[in-house]
Short mmCIF file of C-alpha atoms in Angstrom, two decimals:
data_model
loop_
_atom_site.label_atom_id
_atom_site.label_comp_id
_atom_site.label_asym_id
_atom_site.label_seq_id
_atom_site.Cartn_x
_atom_site.Cartn_y
_atom_site.Cartn_z
CA UNK J 1 -17.12 -12.67 -17.72
CA UNK J 2 -15.69 -14.33 -20.78
CA UNK J 3 -15.77 -18.11 -21.07
CA UNK J 4 -11.98 -18.16 -21.26
CA UNK J 5 -11.71 -16.32 -17.95
CA UNK J 6 -14.29 -18.60 -16.33
CA UNK J 7 -12.33 -21.69 -17.46
CA UNK J 8 -9.10 -20.19 -16.11
CA UNK J 9 -10.69 -19.50 -12.73
CA UNK J 10 -12.17 -22.99 -12.56
CA UNK J 11 -8.88 -24.67 -13.49
CA UNK J 12 -7.05 -22.74 -10.76
CA UNK J 13 -9.69 -23.18 -8.06
CA UNK J 14 -10.57 -19.47 -7.98
CA UNK J 15 -14.04 -18.68 -6.67
CA UNK J 16 -15.58 -15.54 -8.12
CA UNK J 17 -18.29 -13.26 -6.84
CA UNK J 18 -19.80 -9.90 -7.52
CA UNK J 19 -19.75 -6.68 -5.52
CA UNK J 20 -21.43 -3.34 -6.11
CA UNK J 21 -19.23 -0.75 -7.73
CA UNK J 22 -18.14 2.26 -5.64
CA UNK J 23 -19.51 0.60 -2.49
CA UNK J 24 -16.57 -0.76 -0.49
CA UNK J 25 -18.83 -1.95 2.32
CA UNK J 26 -20.33 -4.54 -0.03
CA UNK J 27 -16.97 -6.31 -0.38
CA UNK J 28 -15.76 -6.99 3.14
CA UNK J 29 -13.11 -9.54 2.18
CA UNK J 30 -11.26 -7.15 -0.13
CA UNK J 31 -11.66 -4.29 2.34
CA UNK J 32 -10.22 -6.36 5.17
CA UNK J 33 -7.26 -7.42 3.00
CA UNK J 34 -6.53 -3.85 1.91
CA UNK J 35 -6.85 -2.56 5.45
CA UNK J 36 -4.49 -5.10 6.93
CA UNK J 37 -1.91 -5.22 4.15
CA UNK J 38 -1.66 -1.94 2.30
CA UNK J 39 -2.12 0.47 5.20
CA UNK J 40 0.99 -0.84 6.95
CA UNK J 41 2.98 -0.51 3.73
CA UNK J 42 1.68 3.03 3.21
CA UNK J 43 2.62 3.94 6.79
CA UNK J 44 6.18 2.70 6.24
CA UNK J 45 6.54 4.88 3.14
CA UNK J 46 5.07 7.91 4.90
CA UNK J 47 7.50 7.51 7.78
CA UNK J 48 10.45 7.20 5.42
CA UNK J 49 9.42 10.28 3.43
CA UNK J 50 8.97 12.27 6.65
CA UNK J 51 12.42 11.22 7.83
CA UNK J 52 13.94 12.25 4.48
CA UNK J 53 12.39 15.72 4.62
CA UNK J 54 14.13 18.72 6.13
CA UNK J 55 12.74 19.73 9.52
CA UNK J 56 13.02 23.39 10.49
CA UNK J 57 13.70 22.65 14.16
CA UNK J 58 16.92 20.74 13.39
CA UNK J 59 17.65 22.39 10.01
CA UNK J 60 18.36 19.03 8.37
CA UNK J 61 16.68 15.67 7.88
CA UNK J 62 16.29 13.23 10.79
CA UNK J 63 18.30 10.64 8.84
CA UNK J 64 21.21 13.06 8.42
CA UNK J 65 21.04 14.00 12.10
CA UNK J 66 20.97 10.40 13.34
CA UNK J 67 23.29 8.67 10.89
CA UNK J 68 25.43 11.55 9.55
CA UNK J 69 24.58 10.55 5.98
CA UNK J 70 22.26 11.88 3.31
CA UNK J 71 19.04 9.87 2.79
CA UNK J 72 18.51 7.93 -0.42
CA UNK J 73 16.80 9.90 -3.17
CA UNK J 74 13.05 9.25 -3.34
CA UNK J 75 12.61 10.69 -6.83
#
């Protein structure tokens, strides 16, 4: 780490540590944070995309069927 970065961390009370690359199990704190925070966000996006996709059984999107309106574009 550069001295400038070390000084920045120290001045902001940030504690640093090292973890092995490509070994998620060696960094439990980051893994726990990602698991609890990002997975829920990803699930919300997946659900929205699924509800904006045409389903063959109803020949439209679930959003159109429920709310009689086209879903927002996800482009």
